[in-house]
CSV table of C-alpha atoms and ligand atoms in Angstrom, one decimal:
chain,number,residue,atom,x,y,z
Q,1,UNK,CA,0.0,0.0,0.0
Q,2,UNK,CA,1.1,3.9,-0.4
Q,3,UNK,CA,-0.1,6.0,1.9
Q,4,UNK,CA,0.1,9.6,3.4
Q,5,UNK,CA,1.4,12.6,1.1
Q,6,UNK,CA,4.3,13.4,-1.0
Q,7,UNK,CA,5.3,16.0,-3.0
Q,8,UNK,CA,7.6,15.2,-5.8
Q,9,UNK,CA,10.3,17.7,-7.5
Q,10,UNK,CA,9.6,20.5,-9.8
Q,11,UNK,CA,8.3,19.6,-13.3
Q,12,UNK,CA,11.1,18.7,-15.9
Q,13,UNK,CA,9.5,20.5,-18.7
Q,14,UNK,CA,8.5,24.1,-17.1
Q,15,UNK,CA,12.4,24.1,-15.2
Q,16,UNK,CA,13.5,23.6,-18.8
Q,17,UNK,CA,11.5,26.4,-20.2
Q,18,UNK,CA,11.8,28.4,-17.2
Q,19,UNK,CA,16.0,28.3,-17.7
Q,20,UNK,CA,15.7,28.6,-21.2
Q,21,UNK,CA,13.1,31.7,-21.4
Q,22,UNK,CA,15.6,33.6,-19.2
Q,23,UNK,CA,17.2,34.2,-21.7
Q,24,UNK,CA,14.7,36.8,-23.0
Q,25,UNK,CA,14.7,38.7,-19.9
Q,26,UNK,CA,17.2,41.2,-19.7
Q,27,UNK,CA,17.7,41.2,-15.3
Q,28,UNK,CA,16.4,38.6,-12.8
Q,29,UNK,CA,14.5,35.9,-12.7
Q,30,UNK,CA,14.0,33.8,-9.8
Q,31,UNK,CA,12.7,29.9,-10.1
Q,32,UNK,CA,11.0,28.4,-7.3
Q,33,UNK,CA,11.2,24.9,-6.7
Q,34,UNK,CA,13.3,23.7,-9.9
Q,35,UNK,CA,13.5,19.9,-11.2
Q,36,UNK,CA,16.1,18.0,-9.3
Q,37,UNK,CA,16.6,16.3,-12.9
Q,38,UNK,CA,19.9,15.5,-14.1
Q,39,UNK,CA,18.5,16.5,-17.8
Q,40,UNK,CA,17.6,19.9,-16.1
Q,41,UNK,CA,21.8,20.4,-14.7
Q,42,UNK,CA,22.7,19.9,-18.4
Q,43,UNK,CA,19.9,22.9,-19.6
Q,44,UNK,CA,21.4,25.1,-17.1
Q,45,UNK,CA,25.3,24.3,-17.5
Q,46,UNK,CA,24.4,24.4,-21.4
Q,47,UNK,CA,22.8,27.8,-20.1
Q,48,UNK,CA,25.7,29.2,-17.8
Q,49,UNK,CA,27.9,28.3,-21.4
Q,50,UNK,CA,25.8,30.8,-23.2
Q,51,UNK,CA,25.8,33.8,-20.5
Q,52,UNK,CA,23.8,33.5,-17.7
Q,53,UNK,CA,24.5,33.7,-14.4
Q,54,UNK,CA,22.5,31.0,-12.1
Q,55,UNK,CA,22.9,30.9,-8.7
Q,56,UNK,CA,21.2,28.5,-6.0
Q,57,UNK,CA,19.7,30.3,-2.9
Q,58,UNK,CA,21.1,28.6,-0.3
Q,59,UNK,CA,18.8,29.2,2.4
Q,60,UNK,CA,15.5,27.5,-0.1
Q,61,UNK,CA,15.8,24.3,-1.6
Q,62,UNK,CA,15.2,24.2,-5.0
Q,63,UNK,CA,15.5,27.7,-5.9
Q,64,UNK,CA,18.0,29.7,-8.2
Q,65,UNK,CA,18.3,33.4,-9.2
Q,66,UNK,CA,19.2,33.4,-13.2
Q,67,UNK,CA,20.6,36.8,-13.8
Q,68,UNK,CA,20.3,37.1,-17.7
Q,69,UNK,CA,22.1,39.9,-20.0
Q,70,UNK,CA,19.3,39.3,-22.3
Q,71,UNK,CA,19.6,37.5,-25.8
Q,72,UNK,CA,21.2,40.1,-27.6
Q,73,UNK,CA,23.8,40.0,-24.4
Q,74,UNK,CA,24.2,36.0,-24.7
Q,75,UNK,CA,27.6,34.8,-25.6
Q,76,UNK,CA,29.5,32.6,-28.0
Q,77,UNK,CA,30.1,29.6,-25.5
Q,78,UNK,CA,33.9,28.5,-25.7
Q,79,UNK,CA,33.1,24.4,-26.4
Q,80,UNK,CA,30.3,22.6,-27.4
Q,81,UNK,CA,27.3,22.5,-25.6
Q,82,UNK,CA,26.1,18.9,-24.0
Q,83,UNK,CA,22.8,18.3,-23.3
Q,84,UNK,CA,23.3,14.6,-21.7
Q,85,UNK,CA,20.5,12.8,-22.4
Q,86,UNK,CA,17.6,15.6,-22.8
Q,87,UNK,CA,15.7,15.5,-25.9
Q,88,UNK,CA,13.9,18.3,-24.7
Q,89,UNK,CA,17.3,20.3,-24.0
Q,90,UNK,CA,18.7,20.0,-27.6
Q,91,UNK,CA,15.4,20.5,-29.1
Q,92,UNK,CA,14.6,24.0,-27.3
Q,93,UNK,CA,18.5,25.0,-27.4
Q,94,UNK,CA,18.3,24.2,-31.7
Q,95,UNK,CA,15.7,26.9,-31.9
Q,96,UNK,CA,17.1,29.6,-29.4
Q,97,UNK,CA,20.6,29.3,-30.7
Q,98,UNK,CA,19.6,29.6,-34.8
Q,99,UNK,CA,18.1,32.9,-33.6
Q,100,UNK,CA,21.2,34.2,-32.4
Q,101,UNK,CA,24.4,35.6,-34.5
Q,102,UNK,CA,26.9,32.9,-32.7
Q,103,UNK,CA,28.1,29.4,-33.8
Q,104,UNK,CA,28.1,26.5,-31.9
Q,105,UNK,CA,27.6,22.5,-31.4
Q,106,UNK,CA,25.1,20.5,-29.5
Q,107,UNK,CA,26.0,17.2,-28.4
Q,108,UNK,CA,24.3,14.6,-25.7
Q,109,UNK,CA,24.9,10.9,-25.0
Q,110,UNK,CA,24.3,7.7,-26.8
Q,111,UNK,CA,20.8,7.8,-26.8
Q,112,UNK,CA,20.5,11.8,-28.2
Q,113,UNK,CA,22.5,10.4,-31.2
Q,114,UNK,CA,19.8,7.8,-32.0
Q,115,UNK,CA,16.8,10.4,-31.4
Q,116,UNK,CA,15.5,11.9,-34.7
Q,117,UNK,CA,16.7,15.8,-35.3
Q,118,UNK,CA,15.3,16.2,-38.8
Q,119,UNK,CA,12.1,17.7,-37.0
Q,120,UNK,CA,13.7,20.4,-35.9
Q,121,UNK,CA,16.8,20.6,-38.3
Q,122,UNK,CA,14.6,21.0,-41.6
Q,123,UNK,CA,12.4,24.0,-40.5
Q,124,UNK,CA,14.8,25.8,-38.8
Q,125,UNK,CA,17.0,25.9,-42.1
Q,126,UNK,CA,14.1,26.6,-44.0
Q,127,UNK,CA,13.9,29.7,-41.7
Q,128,UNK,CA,17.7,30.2,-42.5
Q,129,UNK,CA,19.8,29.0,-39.7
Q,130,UNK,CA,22.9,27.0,-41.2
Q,131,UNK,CA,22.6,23.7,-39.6
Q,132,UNK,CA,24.9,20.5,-39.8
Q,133,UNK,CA,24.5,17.3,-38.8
Q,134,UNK,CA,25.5,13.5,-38.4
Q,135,UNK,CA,23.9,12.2,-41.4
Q,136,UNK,CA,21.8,15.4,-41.7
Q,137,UNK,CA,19.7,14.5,-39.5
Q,138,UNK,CA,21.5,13.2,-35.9
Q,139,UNK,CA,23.4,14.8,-33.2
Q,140,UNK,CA,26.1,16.3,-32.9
Q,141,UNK,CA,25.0,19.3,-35.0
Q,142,UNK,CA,26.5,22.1,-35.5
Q,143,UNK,CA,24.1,25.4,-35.7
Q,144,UNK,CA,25.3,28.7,-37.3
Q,145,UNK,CA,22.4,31.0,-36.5
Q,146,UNK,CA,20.7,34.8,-37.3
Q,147,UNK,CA,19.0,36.8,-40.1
Q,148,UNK,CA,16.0,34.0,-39.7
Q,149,UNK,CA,12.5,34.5,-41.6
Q,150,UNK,CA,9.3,33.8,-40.2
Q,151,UNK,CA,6.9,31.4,-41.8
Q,152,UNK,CA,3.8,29.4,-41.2
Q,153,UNK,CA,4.8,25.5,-40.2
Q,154,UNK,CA,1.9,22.8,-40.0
Q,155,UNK,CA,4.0,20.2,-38.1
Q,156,UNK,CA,3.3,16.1,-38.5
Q,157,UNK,CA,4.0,15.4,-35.0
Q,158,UNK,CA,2.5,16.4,-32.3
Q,159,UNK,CA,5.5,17.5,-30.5
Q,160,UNK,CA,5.8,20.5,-27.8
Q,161,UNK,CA,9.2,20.2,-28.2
Q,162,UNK,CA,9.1,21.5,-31.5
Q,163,UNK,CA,6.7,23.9,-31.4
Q,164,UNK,CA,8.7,25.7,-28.7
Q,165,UNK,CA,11.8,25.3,-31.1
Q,166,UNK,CA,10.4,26.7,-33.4
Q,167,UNK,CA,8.3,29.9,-31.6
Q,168,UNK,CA,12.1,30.4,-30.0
Q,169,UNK,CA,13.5,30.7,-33.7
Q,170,UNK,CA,10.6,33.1,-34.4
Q,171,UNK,CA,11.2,35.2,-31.5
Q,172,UNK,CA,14.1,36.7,-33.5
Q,173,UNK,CA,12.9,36.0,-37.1
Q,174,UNK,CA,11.5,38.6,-39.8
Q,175,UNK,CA,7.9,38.5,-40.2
Q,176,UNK,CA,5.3,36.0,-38.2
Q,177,UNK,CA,6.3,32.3,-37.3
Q,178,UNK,CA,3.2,30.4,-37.1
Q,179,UNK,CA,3.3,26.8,-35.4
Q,180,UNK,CA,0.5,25.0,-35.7
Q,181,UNK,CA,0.3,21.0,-34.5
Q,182,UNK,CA,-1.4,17.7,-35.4
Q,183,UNK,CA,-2.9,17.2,-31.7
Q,184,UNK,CA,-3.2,19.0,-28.8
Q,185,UNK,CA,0.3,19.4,-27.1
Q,186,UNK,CA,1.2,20.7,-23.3
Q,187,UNK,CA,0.9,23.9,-23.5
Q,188,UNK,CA,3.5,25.0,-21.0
Q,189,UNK,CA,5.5,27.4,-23.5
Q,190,UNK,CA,2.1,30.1,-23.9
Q,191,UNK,CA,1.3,29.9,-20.5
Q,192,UNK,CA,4.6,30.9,-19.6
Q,193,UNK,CA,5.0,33.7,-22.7
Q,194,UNK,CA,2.0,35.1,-21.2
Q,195,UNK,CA,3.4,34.9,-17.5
Q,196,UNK,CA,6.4,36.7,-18.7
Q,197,UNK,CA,5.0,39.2,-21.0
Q,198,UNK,CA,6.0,37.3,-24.8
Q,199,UNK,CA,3.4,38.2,-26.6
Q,200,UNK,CA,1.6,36.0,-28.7
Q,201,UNK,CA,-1.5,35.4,-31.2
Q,202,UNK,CA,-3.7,32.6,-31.4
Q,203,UNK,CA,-6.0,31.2,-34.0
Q,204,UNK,CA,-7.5,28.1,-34.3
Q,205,UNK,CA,-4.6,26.3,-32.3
Q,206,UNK,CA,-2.2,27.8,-33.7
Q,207,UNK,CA,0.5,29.8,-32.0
Q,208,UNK,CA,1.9,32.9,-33.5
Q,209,UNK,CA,4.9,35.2,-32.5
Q,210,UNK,CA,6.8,38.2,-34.2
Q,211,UNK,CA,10.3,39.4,-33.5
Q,212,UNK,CA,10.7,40.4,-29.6
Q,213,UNK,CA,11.3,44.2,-29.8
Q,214,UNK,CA,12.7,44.7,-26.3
Q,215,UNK,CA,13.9,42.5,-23.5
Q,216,UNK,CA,11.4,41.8,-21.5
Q,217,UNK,CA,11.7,42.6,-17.4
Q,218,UNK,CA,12.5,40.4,-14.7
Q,219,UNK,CA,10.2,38.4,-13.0
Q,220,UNK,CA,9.4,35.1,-11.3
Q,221,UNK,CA,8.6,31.4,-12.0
Q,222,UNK,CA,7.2,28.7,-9.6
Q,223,UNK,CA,7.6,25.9,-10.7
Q,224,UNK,CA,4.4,22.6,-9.9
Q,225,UNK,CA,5.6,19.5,-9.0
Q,226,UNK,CA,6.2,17.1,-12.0
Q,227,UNK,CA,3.2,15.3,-12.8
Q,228,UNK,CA,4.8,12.8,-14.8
Q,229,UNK,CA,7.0,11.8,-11.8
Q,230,UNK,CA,3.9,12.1,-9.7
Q,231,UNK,CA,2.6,9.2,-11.9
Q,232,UNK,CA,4.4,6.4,-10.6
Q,233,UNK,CA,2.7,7.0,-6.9
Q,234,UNK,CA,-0.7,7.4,-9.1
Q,235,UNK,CA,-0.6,3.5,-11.1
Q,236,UNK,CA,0.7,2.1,-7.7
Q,237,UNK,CA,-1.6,3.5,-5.1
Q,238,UNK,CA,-4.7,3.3,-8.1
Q,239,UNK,CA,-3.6,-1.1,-7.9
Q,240,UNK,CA,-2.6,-1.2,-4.3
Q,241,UNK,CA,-6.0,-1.9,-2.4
Q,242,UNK,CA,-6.1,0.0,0.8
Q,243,UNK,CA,-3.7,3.0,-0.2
Q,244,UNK,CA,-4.7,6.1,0.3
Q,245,UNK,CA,-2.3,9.1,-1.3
Q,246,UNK,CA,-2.2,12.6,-1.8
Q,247,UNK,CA,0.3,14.3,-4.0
Q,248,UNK,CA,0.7,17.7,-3.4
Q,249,UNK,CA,0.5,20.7,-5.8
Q,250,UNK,CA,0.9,19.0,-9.0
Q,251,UNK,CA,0.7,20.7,-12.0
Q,252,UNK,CA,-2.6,19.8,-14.0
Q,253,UNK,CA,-2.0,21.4,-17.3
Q,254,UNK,CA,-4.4,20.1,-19.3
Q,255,UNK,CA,-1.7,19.0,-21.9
Q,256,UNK,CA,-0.4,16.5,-19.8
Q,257,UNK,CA,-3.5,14.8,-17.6
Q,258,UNK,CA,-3.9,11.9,-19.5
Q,259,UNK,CA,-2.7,9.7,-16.4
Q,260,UNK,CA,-5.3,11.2,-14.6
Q,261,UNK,CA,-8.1,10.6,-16.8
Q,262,UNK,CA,-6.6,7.5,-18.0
Q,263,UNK,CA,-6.9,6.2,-14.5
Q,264,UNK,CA,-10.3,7.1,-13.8
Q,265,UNK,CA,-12.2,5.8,-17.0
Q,266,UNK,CA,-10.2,2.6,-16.2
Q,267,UNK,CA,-12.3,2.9,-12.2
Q,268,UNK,CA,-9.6,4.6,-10.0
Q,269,UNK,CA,-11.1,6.3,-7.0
Q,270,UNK,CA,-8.8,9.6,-8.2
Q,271,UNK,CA,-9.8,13.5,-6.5
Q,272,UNK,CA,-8.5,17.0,-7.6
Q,273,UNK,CA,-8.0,19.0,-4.2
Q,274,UNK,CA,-7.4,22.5,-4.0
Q,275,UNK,CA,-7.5,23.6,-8.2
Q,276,UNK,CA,-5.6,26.6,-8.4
Q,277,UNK,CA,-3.4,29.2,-10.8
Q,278,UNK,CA,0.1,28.8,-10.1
Q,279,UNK,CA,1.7,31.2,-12.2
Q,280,UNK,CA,0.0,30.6,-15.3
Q,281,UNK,CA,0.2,27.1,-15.1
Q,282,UNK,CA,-3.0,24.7,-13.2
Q,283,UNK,CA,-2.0,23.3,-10.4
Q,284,UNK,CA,-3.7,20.4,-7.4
Q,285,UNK,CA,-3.4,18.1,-4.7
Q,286,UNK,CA,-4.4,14.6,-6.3
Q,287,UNK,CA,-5.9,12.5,-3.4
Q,288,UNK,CA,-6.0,8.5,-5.3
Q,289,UNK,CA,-7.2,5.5,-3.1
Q,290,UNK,CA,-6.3,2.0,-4.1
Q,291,UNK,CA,-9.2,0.5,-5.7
Q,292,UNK,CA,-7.9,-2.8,-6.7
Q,293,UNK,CA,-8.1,-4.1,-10.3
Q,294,UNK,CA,-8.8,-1.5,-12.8
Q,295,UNK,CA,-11.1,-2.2,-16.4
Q,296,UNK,CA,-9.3,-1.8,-19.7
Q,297,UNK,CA,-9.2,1.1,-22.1
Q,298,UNK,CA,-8.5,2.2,-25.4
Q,299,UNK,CA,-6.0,5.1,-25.9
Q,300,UNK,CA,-5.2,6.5,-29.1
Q,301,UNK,CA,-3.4,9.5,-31.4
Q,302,UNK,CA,-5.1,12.4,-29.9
Q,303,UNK,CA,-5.2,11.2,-26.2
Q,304,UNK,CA,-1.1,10.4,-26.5
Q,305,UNK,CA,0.2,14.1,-26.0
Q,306,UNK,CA,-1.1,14.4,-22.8
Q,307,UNK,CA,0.6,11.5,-21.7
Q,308,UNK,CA,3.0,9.9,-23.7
Q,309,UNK,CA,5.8,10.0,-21.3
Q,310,UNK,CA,3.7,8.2,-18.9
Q,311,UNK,CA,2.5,5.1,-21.3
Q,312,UNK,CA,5.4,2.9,-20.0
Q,313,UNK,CA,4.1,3.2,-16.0
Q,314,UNK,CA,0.3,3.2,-17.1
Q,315,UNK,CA,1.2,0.1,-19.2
Q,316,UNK,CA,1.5,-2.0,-15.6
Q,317,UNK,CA,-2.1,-1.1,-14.8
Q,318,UNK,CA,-3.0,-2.5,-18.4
Q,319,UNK,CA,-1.5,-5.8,-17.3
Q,320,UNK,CA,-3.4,-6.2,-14.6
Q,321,UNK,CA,-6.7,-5.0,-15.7
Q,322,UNK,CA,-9.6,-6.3,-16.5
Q,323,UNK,CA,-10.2,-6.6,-20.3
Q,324,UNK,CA,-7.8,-4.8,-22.9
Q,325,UNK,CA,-5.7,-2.1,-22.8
Q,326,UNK,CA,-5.2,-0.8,-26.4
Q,327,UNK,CA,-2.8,1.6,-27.3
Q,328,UNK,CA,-2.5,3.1,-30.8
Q,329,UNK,CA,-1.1,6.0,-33.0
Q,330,UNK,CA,1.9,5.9,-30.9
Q,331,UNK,CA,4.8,5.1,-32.9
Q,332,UNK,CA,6.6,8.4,-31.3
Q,333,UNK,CA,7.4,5.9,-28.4
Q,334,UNK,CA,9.9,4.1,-30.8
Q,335,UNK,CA,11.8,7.6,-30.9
Q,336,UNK,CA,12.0,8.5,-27.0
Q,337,UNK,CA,15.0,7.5,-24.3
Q,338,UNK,CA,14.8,4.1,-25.7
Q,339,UNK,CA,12.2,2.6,-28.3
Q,340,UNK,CA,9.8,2.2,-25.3
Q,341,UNK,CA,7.2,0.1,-27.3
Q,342,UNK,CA,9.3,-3.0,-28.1
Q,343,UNK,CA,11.3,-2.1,-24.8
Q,344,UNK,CA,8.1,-2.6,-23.0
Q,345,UNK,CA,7.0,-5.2,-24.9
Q,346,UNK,CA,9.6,-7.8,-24.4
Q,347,UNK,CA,9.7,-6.4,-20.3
Q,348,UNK,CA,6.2,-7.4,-19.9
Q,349,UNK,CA,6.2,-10.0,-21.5
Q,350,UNK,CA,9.5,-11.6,-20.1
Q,351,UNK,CA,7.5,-11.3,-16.6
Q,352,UNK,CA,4.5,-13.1,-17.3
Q,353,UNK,CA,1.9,-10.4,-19.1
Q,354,UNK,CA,-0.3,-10.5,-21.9
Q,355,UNK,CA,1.2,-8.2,-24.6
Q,356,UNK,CA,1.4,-8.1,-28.4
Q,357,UNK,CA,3.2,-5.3,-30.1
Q,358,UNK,CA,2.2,-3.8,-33.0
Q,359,UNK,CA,3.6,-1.1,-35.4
Q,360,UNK,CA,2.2,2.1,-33.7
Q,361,UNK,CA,1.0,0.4,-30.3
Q,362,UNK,CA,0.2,-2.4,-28.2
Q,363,UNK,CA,-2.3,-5.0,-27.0
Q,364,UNK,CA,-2.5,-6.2,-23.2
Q,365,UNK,CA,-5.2,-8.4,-22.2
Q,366,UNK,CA,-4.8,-8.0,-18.9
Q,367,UNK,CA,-4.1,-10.8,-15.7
Q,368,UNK,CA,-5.5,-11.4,-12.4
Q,369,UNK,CA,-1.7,-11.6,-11.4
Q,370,UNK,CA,1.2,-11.3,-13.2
Q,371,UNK,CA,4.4,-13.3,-12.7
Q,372,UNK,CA,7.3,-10.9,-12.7
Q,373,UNK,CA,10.7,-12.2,-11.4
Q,374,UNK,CA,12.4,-12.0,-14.5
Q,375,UNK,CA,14.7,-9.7,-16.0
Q,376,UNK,CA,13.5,-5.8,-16.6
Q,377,UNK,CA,15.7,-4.1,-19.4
Q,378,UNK,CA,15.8,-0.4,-19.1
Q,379,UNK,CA,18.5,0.6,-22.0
Q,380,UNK,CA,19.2,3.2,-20.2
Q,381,UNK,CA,15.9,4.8,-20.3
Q,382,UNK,CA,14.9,5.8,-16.8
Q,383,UNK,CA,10.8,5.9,-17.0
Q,384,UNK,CA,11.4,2.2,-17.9
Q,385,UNK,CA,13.7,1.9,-14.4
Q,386,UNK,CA,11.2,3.3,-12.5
Q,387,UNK,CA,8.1,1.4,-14.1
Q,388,UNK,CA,9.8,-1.4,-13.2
Q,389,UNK,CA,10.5,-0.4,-9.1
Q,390,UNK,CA,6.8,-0.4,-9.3
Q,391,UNK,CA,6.3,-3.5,-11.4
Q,392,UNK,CA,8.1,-5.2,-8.5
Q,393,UNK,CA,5.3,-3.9,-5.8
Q,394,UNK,CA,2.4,-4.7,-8.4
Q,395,UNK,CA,3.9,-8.2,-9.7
Q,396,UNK,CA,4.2,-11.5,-7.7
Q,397,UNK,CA,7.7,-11.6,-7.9
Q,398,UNK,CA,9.9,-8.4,-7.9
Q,399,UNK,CA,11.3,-7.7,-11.5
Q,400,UNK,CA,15.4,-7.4,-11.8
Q,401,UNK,CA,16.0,-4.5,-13.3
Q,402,UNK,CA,19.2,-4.4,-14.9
Q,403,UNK,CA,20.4,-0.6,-14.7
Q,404,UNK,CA,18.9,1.8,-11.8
Q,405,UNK,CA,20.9,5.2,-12.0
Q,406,UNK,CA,19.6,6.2,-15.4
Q,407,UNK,CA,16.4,7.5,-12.9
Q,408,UNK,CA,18.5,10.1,-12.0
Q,409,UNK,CA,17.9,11.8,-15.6
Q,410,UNK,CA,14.7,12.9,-14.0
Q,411,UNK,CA,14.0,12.1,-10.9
Q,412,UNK,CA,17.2,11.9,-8.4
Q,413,UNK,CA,15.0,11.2,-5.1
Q,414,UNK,CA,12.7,8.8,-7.0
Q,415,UNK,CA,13.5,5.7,-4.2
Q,416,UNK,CA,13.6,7.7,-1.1
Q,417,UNK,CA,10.1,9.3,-1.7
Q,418,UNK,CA,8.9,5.5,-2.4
Q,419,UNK,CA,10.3,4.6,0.9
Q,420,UNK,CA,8.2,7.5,2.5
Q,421,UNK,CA,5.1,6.6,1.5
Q,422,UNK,CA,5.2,2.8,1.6
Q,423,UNK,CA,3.3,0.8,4.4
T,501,LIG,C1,8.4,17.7,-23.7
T,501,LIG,C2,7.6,17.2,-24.8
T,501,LIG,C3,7.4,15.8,-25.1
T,501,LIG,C4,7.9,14.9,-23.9
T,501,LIG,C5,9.2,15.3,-23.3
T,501,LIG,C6,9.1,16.8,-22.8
T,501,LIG,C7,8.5,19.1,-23.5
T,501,LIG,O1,8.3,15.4,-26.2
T,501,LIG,O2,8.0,13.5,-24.3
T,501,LIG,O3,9.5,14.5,-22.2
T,501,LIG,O4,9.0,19.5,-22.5
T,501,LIG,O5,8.1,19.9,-24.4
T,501,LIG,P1,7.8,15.7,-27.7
T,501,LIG,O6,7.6,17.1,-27.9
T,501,LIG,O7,8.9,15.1,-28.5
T,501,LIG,O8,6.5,14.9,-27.8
């Protein structure tokens, strides 16, 4: 069982944005309660490279002061600029650094250089930045940036990443950049242009912005607790009968809930507490009480945005569910950390569940009990280490997992808060 409260780090995604956007503020800006994420380090030392000052407060945990000479202010770094393994980091970095009059490389580990750049490669050069890359299309890459054009870009994946790439690129270009994406996508980058003072246009989805005419001023950025860290407590307390768990002020944006409502049209006894406006960005306390076994569900293209960092943990409640879980239109798995649908595939099934890949998803019929016990391959990938610490409190058997430190990419403290609210 899991029980009591918690309240997990800062949200990967906003402490990205948050160190990245400080870049358009000429002065201060103070972030409350930043991820303890390795991939969020590698933002700010990429960050620091560039011309920014970031200092921890020491007397609050979690909080920095970035002091910022604004972008025209930033500076050529002296080496390359690593962004470990953070897809989100060299994505957001591609479009900020084409907008500026400076040359330099990105680089990350192993599993950057197998992640597809092409997305953001193609229409940042067709904006104007001079890009080069492994094959044309992996890191490292090589970005000579300035004297961009605006234009209208109707992307085929539905990626937040690239959107914010790209509105970053346009921040500096000629004329209007105009984003618009497949599915809905978290929408983390306009709430925070509007909590900063970016200004934006919208129409019918799509997200406009012209060159910034002036820094803007300083201001300040709390950040919610990660909701996609959150949802490991969620699946496990949701399965574990008699647990009763509240995660504190976790941020609900509404591009990223899909383990919420995922849980409850599956039957989880799951409560929003305490809705409020955090700086732009919705924000609760999640009260979930274990209900036992949960009915099956189908998920699907348009659903996946929301939550498609969290199929790999919501894929244990699948194999214990009533029915079917179906999930489909997901082929971005295959192009995350690791290739998370044949990753999770052969993990599952190796310990005893019901799964059958196919090309853009998966089938679980789900088991009264699964086996577990057997080897749980993470490849690195460290949403695949932690679904499998829970897999070994939801299985018969514990799973043996072959590589836990990856699950310091995001989520440093990850065992220590499991300790906390186990009983
Ligand atoms: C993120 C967007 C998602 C997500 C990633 C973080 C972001 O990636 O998987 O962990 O912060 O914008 P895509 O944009 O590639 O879908």
């Amino acid at each position: 069982m899991l029980n009591g409260s918690l309240k997990v780090p800062g949200d990967k995604s906003i402490t990205h944005r948050a160190l990245i956007f400080a870049s358009l503020v000429k002065g201060h800006v103070e972030i409350e309660n930043l991820s303890t994420a390795q991939d969020c380090a590698d933002t700010a030392l990429c960050m620091q490279k560039l011309g920014l000052e970031i200092e921890r407060k020491p007397d609050e945990k979690g909080s920095v002061t970035v002091k910022s000479p604004g972008l025209s202010g930033l500076s050529q770094p002296k080496d390359l600029l690593y962004v470990g393994n953070s897809g989100t980091t060299i994505r957001l970095l591609s479009g900020l650094l084409s907008s500026l009059p400076i040359s330099c490389c990105l680089d990350g580990d192993e599993s950057i250089r197998k992640r597809p750049m092409a997305r953001v490669i193609e229409p940042l050069s067709a904006m104007g930045a001079q890009i080069e890359a492994r094959e044309g299309k992996f890191a490292p890459m090589s970005i000579r940036g300035g004297g961009l054009a605006g234009r209208r870009f109707d992307l085929s994946v539905a990626s937040a990443q690239v959107e914010t790439c790209l509105l970053l690129a346009g921040l500096s270009a000629d004329g209007r950049t105009t984003v618009a994406t497949p599915h809905l996508v978290r929408d983390h980058t306009r709430r925070m242009f509007g909590h900063m003072a970016v200004p934006y246009f919208e129409d019918d989805g799509a997200i406009s912005v012209e060159r910034l005419s002036e820094a803007l001023p300083s201001c300040r950025i709390s950040v919610p607790a990660d909701i996609s860290s959150a949802a490991f407590f969620l699946v496990c307390a949701a399965l574990l009968k008699g647990s009763d768990l509240s995660l504190l002020s976790v941020g609900t944006n509404p591009g990223r809930t899909l383990v919420l409502d995922a849980l409850s049209g599956m039957g989880a006894d799951i409560e929003r507490l305490n809705e409020r406006l955090v700086d732009g960005e919705p924000v609760a306390d999640i009260r979930i009480r274990g209900a036992g076994r949960l009915t099956g569900i189908t998920l699907g293209a348009a659903d996946l945005p929301a939550g498609i960092d969290e199929i790999p943990i919501l894929s244990l409640a699948g194999s214990l569910c009533e029915g079917e879980m179906v999930v489909e239109g997901a082929s971005e798995l295959r192009h995350k950390e690791s290739d998370r649908l044949a990753l999770l595939v052969s993990n599952l099934s190796a310990n005893g569940a019901d799964i059958e890949e196919r090309q853009d998803g998966f089938v679980i019929s789900g088991r009264k009990t699964v086996k577990g016990g057997a080897l749980w391959e993470t490849r690195g990938d460290h949403r695949m280490a932690m679904s499998g610490a829970i897999a070994s409190l939801l299985f018969e058997q514990p799973v043996r997992i072959d590589d836990q430190a990856c699950i310091a990419v995001s989520y440093p403290e990850f065992f220590q808060d499991l300790e906390s609210v186990k009983g």
